[in-house]
Amino acid sequence: MTNRKGTLIVLSGPSGTGKGTVLKHFFENYADDKIKLSISATTRSPREGEVNGVNYFFVEKDKFETMIENDMLLEWAAFCGNHYGTPKAFVDENLENGCDVILEIEVQGALKVMEKRPDAVFVFIAPPSMEELKSRIVGRNTETDDVIDKRMETAKWEVKNISKYTYAVVNDDIDKAARKLKTIVDAERLKVEKINLQF
Amino acid sequence: MTNRKGTLIVLSGPSGTGKGTVLKHFFENYADDKIKLSISATTRSPREGEVNGVNYFFVEKDKFETMIENDMLLEWAAFCGNHYGTPKAFVDENLENGCDVILEIEVQGALKVMEKRPDAVFVFIAPPSMEELKSRIVGRNTETDDVIDKRMETAKWEVKNISKYTYAVVNDDIDKAARKLKTIVDAERLKVEKINLQF
């Protein structure tokens, strides 16, 4: 199994599907040390408790722009005045070392990665239904009606792109969804191109 | 999950890799009722205990030839003066009903199925090494040196085709190999084209 290159697994889905929670549960319960979570770079300030190099790579805006110019990001986007992106180096070093890397990004970012990395595996975390998604977003009780409508608009566009993904996991139960993610990771390791057989 | 079409899973590998044993262990321990084992048609006589429609469909030679002429077989081959083939009807009916179907066939037959059914999933059951394969064949104590040499020749040709397969499972432990097969079956059910999502 030496020399086996890792697999890039891109996880996305609409805001409110609980993809972050599924991923956290996966890493706490089902991951081994051969799979790493990609750490994003961001220009936003660290929130309380966030650690540089653990939650994010916190960088200044001009540093981020240099990263864009030097093609050091796999994808990047701007949200609420801040930049977020995926540093290539972390991803590629781990893949070369035979580790799988999971990337949690927005659907828009995932579509960009599909072009650049057709050998990656794309997992769509889907809500059981759009009604359920809406009630989850409403249930957070933190958003105005306008924001909720905007989110649902975006979510409708996002689910339309599901057929471009490799796998779909419906998140109706966090543990089940995390185990399905493990099944996908395990199966990808059995792909013939990932196995080093010496005959 | 209604209307979901099943997946055709073709399992093969050199004689002596224990693919039959792995498959039996899989069906006894890890299969649900949504996966069926394809039953071959053969012109050979039933051995003691073999039941028509369970172990094989036992057919007369002219019936078999009619099946070939009418394109009723997914693949067929002759061994030791008898014909063996995979009836399409059993496979297609189950796939249409949303069941997965596992087909255990020789590598030569699998290569034919690759052309006809590119949407199928191909699993190569590999020996840990060619030395191990030889010692398993020798260990059966039922074959002459000539037969062993012939088998090893065939096996060498067969493993050269491994890169044409989707997945590879090294059979170094029957239970582990059967669980890997289950992982593959479960992951294939998470493929986006297999999931009926109504958004």
CSV table of C-alpha atoms in Angstrom, one decimal, chain A residues 4-109:
chain,number,residue,atom,x,y,z
A,4,ARG,CA,-0.7,5.0,-2.9
A,5,LYS,CA,-1.8,8.6,-3.5
A,6,GLY,CA,-4.7,9.8,-1.3
A,7,THR,CA,-8.1,10.9,-2.6
A,8,LEU,CA,-9.4,14.4,-2.5
A,9,ILE,CA,-13.0,14.3,-1.1
A,10,VAL,CA,-15.0,17.5,-1.6
A,11,LEU,CA,-18.0,17.8,0.6
A,12,SER,CA,-20.7,20.4,0.0
A,13,GLY,CA,-24.4,21.1,0.1
A,14,PRO,CA,-26.7,23.9,1.0
A,15,SER,CA,-26.2,25.9,4.2
A,16,GLY,CA,-28.4,24.3,6.8
A,17,THR,CA,-28.0,20.7,5.8
A,18,GLY,CA,-25.7,20.2,8.7
A,19,LYS,CA,-22.6,19.2,6.7
A,20,GLY,CA,-20.3,20.8,9.3
A,21,THR,CA,-21.9,18.7,12.0
A,22,VAL,CA,-21.7,15.5,10.0
A,23,LEU,CA,-18.1,16.2,9.2
A,24,LYS,CA,-17.2,16.9,12.9
A,25,HIS,CA,-19.0,13.7,13.9
A,26,PHE,CA,-17.2,11.8,11.2
A,27,PHE,CA,-13.8,13.0,12.4
A,28,GLU,CA,-14.6,12.3,16.1
A,29,ASN,CA,-15.9,8.8,15.5
A,30,TYR,CA,-15.0,7.2,12.2
A,31,ALA,CA,-11.8,8.8,10.8
A,32,ASP,CA,-8.4,7.2,11.0
A,33,ASP,CA,-5.1,9.1,10.7
A,34,LYS,CA,-4.9,8.6,6.9
A,35,ILE,CA,-7.6,11.2,6.4
A,36,LYS,CA,-7.2,14.9,7.0
A,37,LEU,CA,-9.5,17.9,7.0
A,38,SER,CA,-8.4,20.7,4.8
A,39,ILE,CA,-7.9,23.9,6.6
A,40,SER,CA,-9.1,27.1,4.8
A,41,ALA,CA,-7.3,30.4,4.6
A,42,THR,CA,-9.4,33.4,5.5
A,43,THR,CA,-9.0,37.1,5.9
A,44,ARG,CA,-11.6,37.4,8.6
A,45,SER,CA,-10.5,37.8,12.2
A,46,PRO,CA,-10.3,34.8,14.5
A,47,ARG,CA,-13.4,34.3,16.7
A,48,GLU,CA,-13.0,33.5,20.4
A,49,GLY,CA,-11.4,30.0,20.7
A,50,GLU,CA,-10.4,29.7,17.1
A,51,VAL,CA,-6.7,28.7,16.6
A,52,ASN,CA,-4.6,29.6,13.6
A,53,GLY,CA,-3.6,26.5,11.7
A,54,VAL,CA,-6.4,24.5,13.4
A,55,ASN,CA,-9.7,26.2,12.5
A,56,TYR,CA,-8.3,28.4,9.7
A,57,PHE,CA,-5.1,29.9,8.5
A,58,PHE,CA,-5.8,33.5,9.4
A,59,VAL,CA,-4.0,35.8,6.8
A,60,GLU,CA,-4.0,39.5,6.0
A,61,LYS,CA,-5.8,40.6,2.9
A,62,ASP,CA,-2.7,41.4,0.9
A,63,LYS,CA,-1.2,38.0,1.8
A,64,PHE,CA,-4.5,36.4,0.5
A,65,GLU,CA,-4.2,38.4,-2.7
A,66,THR,CA,-0.7,37.2,-3.2
A,67,MET,CA,-1.9,33.6,-2.8
A,68,ILE,CA,-4.6,34.2,-5.5
A,69,GLU,CA,-2.0,35.8,-7.8
A,70,ASN,CA,0.5,32.9,-7.4
A,71,ASP,CA,-2.2,30.3,-8.0
A,72,MET,CA,-1.7,28.9,-4.4
A,73,LEU,CA,-5.5,28.4,-3.9
A,74,LEU,CA,-7.6,25.5,-5.2
A,75,GLU,CA,-10.7,27.7,-5.0
A,76,TRP,CA,-11.6,30.9,-3.2
A,77,ALA,CA,-14.7,33.1,-2.6
A,78,ALA,CA,-15.7,36.2,-0.8
A,79,PHE,CA,-18.5,36.2,1.8
A,80,CYS,CA,-19.6,39.2,3.8
A,81,GLY,CA,-16.5,41.2,2.9
A,82,ASN,CA,-14.0,38.5,3.8
A,83,HIS,CA,-12.1,36.1,1.6
A,84,TYR,CA,-12.0,32.3,2.1
A,85,GLY,CA,-9.9,29.9,0.1
A,86,THR,CA,-8.4,26.4,0.0
A,87,PRO,CA,-4.5,26.4,0.1
A,88,LYS,CA,-3.3,23.9,-2.5
A,89,ALA,CA,-0.1,23.1,-0.5
A,90,PHE,CA,-1.9,21.5,2.4
A,91,VAL,CA,-4.1,19.4,0.1
A,92,ASP,CA,-1.3,18.3,-2.2
A,93,GLU,CA,1.3,17.4,0.5
A,94,ASN,CA,-1.2,15.2,2.2
A,95,LEU,CA,-2.4,13.5,-1.0
A,96,GLU,CA,1.3,12.8,-2.0
A,97,ASN,CA,1.8,11.3,1.5
A,98,GLY,CA,-1.0,8.9,0.8
A,99,CYS,CA,-3.5,10.6,3.0
A,100,ASP,CA,-7.0,11.4,1.9
A,101,VAL,CA,-8.1,15.0,2.3
A,102,ILE,CA,-11.7,16.2,3.0
A,103,LEU,CA,-12.6,19.7,1.8
A,104,GLU,CA,-15.8,21.3,3.1
A,105,ILE,CA,-16.8,24.1,0.7
A,106,GLU,CA,-19.8,25.8,-0.8
A,107,VAL,CA,-21.4,24.3,-4.0
A,108,GLN,CA,-20.1,27.2,-6.0
A,109,GLY,CA,-16.5,26.4,-4.9
